[in-house]
Amino acid sequence: MTIAVDFDGTIVEHRYPEIGNEIPFAIDTLKMLINDRHRLILWSVREGKLLDEAVEWCKERGVEFWAVNRDYPEETACNNQHFSRKLKVDLFIDDRNIGGLPDWGTIYRMISQQKTWNDLLAEAENGRMDNPYAMPREGQKKKKWWQR
């Protein structure tokens, strides 16, 4: 898949124009998605020096994006007569989603297992035990963490 990933509020905490602290597990999850052969595009409102700083911050931590604020690395307004900042991707990861940003473990699970929010909610309602964080079914006691 081609996945657009926002920077501020998604990979790092909101501190624009500074770079905030990493949101827990963001970098590790992005690395796993790259290893799974997904194409990641950094999709940010940042431009110029601020964008360069964000790209470098990610690169220093081992995350290199396939493209930055464009559909493919070589894209320019000159070589794409339909150039637009609106990306043509399979998925957007952004803190401005309806309902907010899920934790990065949930994001990875949704992508790698091709799960939807509805799938995750149904699993939680049914108390599926392949998810150790799922809520137990009615009348079923939740196992302690050391019993899993």
Tab-separated table of C-alpha atoms in Angstrom:
chain	number	residue	atom	x	y	z
A	1	MET	CA	0.000	0.000	0.000
A	2	THR	CA	0.935	3.619	-0.364
A	3	ILE	CA	0.383	5.346	2.970
A	4	ALA	CA	0.480	9.072	3.717
A	5	VAL	CA	1.679	9.911	7.230
A	6	ASP	CA	1.286	13.298	8.886
A	7	PHE	CA	4.150	14.580	11.050
A	8	ASP	CA	2.980	17.016	13.755
A	9	GLY	CA	0.549	15.349	16.140
A	10	THR	CA	0.998	11.967	14.454
A	11	ILE	CA	4.686	11.036	14.537
A	12	VAL	CA	5.592	13.699	17.113
A	13	GLU	CA	3.615	15.702	19.636
A	14	HIS	CA	2.312	19.099	18.487
A	15	ARG	CA	5.026	21.696	19.094
A	16	TYR	CA	5.009	23.380	15.653
A	17	PRO	CA	7.199	25.060	14.505
A	18	GLU	CA	9.510	23.105	16.838
A	19	ILE	CA	9.620	19.321	16.685
A	20	GLY	CA	7.841	17.692	19.622
A	21	ASN	CA	8.665	14.442	21.366
A	22	GLU	CA	8.013	11.214	19.482
A	23	ILE	CA	4.574	9.753	20.001
A	24	PRO	CA	5.219	6.341	21.577
A	25	PHE	CA	6.068	3.619	19.038
A	26	ALA	CA	5.583	5.864	15.983
A	27	ILE	CA	9.105	5.382	14.623
A	28	ASP	CA	9.185	1.637	15.352
A	29	THR	CA	5.833	1.182	13.639
A	30	LEU	CA	6.880	3.213	10.601
A	31	LYS	CA	10.020	1.058	10.299
A	32	MET	CA	7.880	-2.093	10.436
A	33	LEU	CA	5.583	-0.740	7.720
A	34	ILE	CA	8.613	0.034	5.533
A	35	ASN	CA	9.962	-3.487	6.185
A	36	ASP	CA	6.541	-4.832	5.159
A	37	ARG	CA	7.185	-3.079	1.810
A	38	HIS	CA	4.604	-0.298	2.139
A	39	ARG	CA	5.433	3.022	0.474
A	40	LEU	CA	5.311	5.789	3.053
A	41	ILE	CA	4.820	9.405	2.076
A	42	LEU	CA	5.446	12.149	4.609
A	43	TRP	CA	2.416	14.391	4.261
A	44	SER	CA	2.870	17.617	6.185
A	45	VAL	CA	1.896	21.260	6.190
A	46	ARG	CA	5.581	21.981	6.838
A	47	GLU	CA	7.518	23.567	4.004
A	48	GLY	CA	11.066	24.735	3.360
A	49	LYS	CA	13.465	24.570	6.305
A	50	LEU	CA	10.790	23.272	8.699
A	51	LEU	CA	9.993	20.396	6.337
A	52	ASP	CA	13.694	19.630	5.867
A	53	GLU	CA	14.076	19.465	9.668
A	54	ALA	CA	11.183	17.002	9.965
A	55	VAL	CA	12.545	14.786	7.175
A	56	GLU	CA	16.013	14.831	8.774
A	57	TRP	CA	14.552	14.075	12.235
A	58	CYS	CA	12.886	10.943	10.832
A	59	LYS	CA	15.959	9.959	8.811
A	60	GLU	CA	18.181	10.182	11.920
A	61	ARG	CA	15.860	7.629	13.529
A	62	GLY	CA	15.947	5.261	10.562
A	63	VAL	CA	12.753	6.267	8.737
A	64	GLU	CA	13.229	7.315	5.129
A	65	PHE	CA	10.074	8.181	3.233
A	66	TRP	CA	9.388	7.080	-0.326
A	67	ALA	CA	8.224	10.618	-1.113
A	68	VAL	CA	7.561	13.880	0.729
A	69	ASN	CA	4.404	15.922	0.060
A	70	ARG	CA	3.979	14.366	-3.401
A	71	ASP	CA	2.650	11.166	-4.963
A	72	TYR	CA	6.062	9.835	-6.038
A	73	PRO	CA	9.644	10.993	-5.494
A	74	GLU	CA	10.207	12.543	-8.922
A	75	GLU	CA	6.851	14.339	-9.128
A	76	THR	CA	6.896	18.070	-9.880
A	77	ALA	CA	4.339	20.503	-11.268
A	78	CYS	CA	6.330	20.402	-14.543
A	79	ASN	CA	6.207	16.642	-15.116
A	80	ASN	CA	2.646	16.053	-13.890
A	81	GLN	CA	0.013	18.217	-15.542
A	82	HIS	CA	-2.446	17.146	-12.815
A	83	PHE	CA	-0.056	17.946	-9.913
A	84	SER	CA	-1.897	18.516	-6.663
A	85	ARG	CA	-1.040	18.507	-2.952
A	86	LYS	CA	-4.000	16.114	-2.656
A	87	LEU	CA	-2.227	12.765	-2.549
A	88	LYS	CA	-3.455	9.646	-4.285
A	89	VAL	CA	-2.789	7.043	-1.603
A	90	ASP	CA	-4.467	3.980	-0.135
A	91	LEU	CA	-4.478	5.242	3.431
A	92	PHE	CA	-3.853	8.382	5.504
A	93	ILE	CA	-2.482	8.251	9.056
A	94	ASP	CA	-3.287	11.590	10.660
A	95	ASP	CA	-4.192	12.846	14.124
A	96	ARG	CA	-7.045	14.837	12.576
A	97	ASN	CA	-9.047	11.690	11.773
A	98	ILE	CA	-12.575	11.537	13.048
A	99	GLY	CA	-12.135	9.942	16.438
A	100	GLY	CA	-8.476	10.969	16.636
A	101	LEU	CA	-5.298	8.970	16.231
A	102	PRO	CA	-5.331	5.360	17.439
A	103	ASP	CA	-2.203	4.126	19.199
A	104	TRP	CA	0.537	2.960	16.827
A	105	GLY	CA	0.071	-0.702	17.810
A	106	THR	CA	-3.545	-0.521	16.679
A	107	ILE	CA	-2.514	1.261	13.479
A	108	TYR	CA	-0.017	-1.487	12.661
A	109	ARG	CA	-2.536	-4.209	13.449
A	110	MET	CA	-5.156	-2.591	11.213
A	111	ILE	CA	-2.712	-2.341	8.302
A	112	SER	CA	-0.868	-5.655	8.666
A	113	GLN	CA	-4.008	-7.714	9.377
A	114	GLN	CA	-6.249	-5.642	7.086
A	115	LYS	CA	-8.640	-4.869	9.950
A	116	THR	CA	-11.158	-2.048	10.109
A	117	TRP	CA	-12.408	-0.182	13.169
A	118	ASN	CA	-15.561	-2.289	12.923
A	119	ASP	CA	-13.474	-5.488	12.963
A	120	LEU	CA	-11.633	-4.342	16.087
A	121	LEU	CA	-14.839	-3.305	17.812
A	122	ALA	CA	-16.496	-6.627	16.991
A	123	GLU	CA	-13.492	-8.516	18.362
A	124	ALA	CA	-13.600	-6.472	21.557
A	125	GLU	CA	-17.340	-7.072	21.949
A	126	ASN	CA	-16.890	-10.805	21.406
A	127	GLY	CA	-13.962	-10.984	23.816
A	128	ARG	CA	-11.618	-12.643	21.343
A	129	MET	CA	-8.621	-13.838	23.293
A	130	ASP	CA	-6.154	-13.582	20.399
A	131	ASN	CA	-6.250	-9.940	21.383
A	132	PRO	CA	-4.985	-9.817	24.996
A	133	TYR	CA	-6.492	-6.334	25.392
A	134	ALA	CA	-9.992	-7.333	24.294
A	135	MET	CA	-12.765	-6.946	26.801
A	136	PRO	CA	-13.987	-10.290	28.178
A	137	ARG	CA	-17.440	-11.546	27.280
A	138	GLU	CA	-20.192	-11.085	29.819
A	139	GLY	CA	-19.801	-13.577	32.642
A	140	GLN	CA	-16.185	-14.319	31.633
A	141	LYS	CA	-13.399	-13.201	33.954
A	142	LYS	CA	-10.544	-11.267	32.459
A	143	LYS	CA	-7.222	-13.117	32.739
A	144	LYS	CA	-4.452	-11.441	34.671
A	145	TRP	CA	-1.506	-10.268	32.580
A	146	TRP	CA	0.748	-13.056	33.911
A	147	GLN	CA	-1.793	-15.739	32.887
A	148	ARG	CA	-1.868	-14.856	29.200
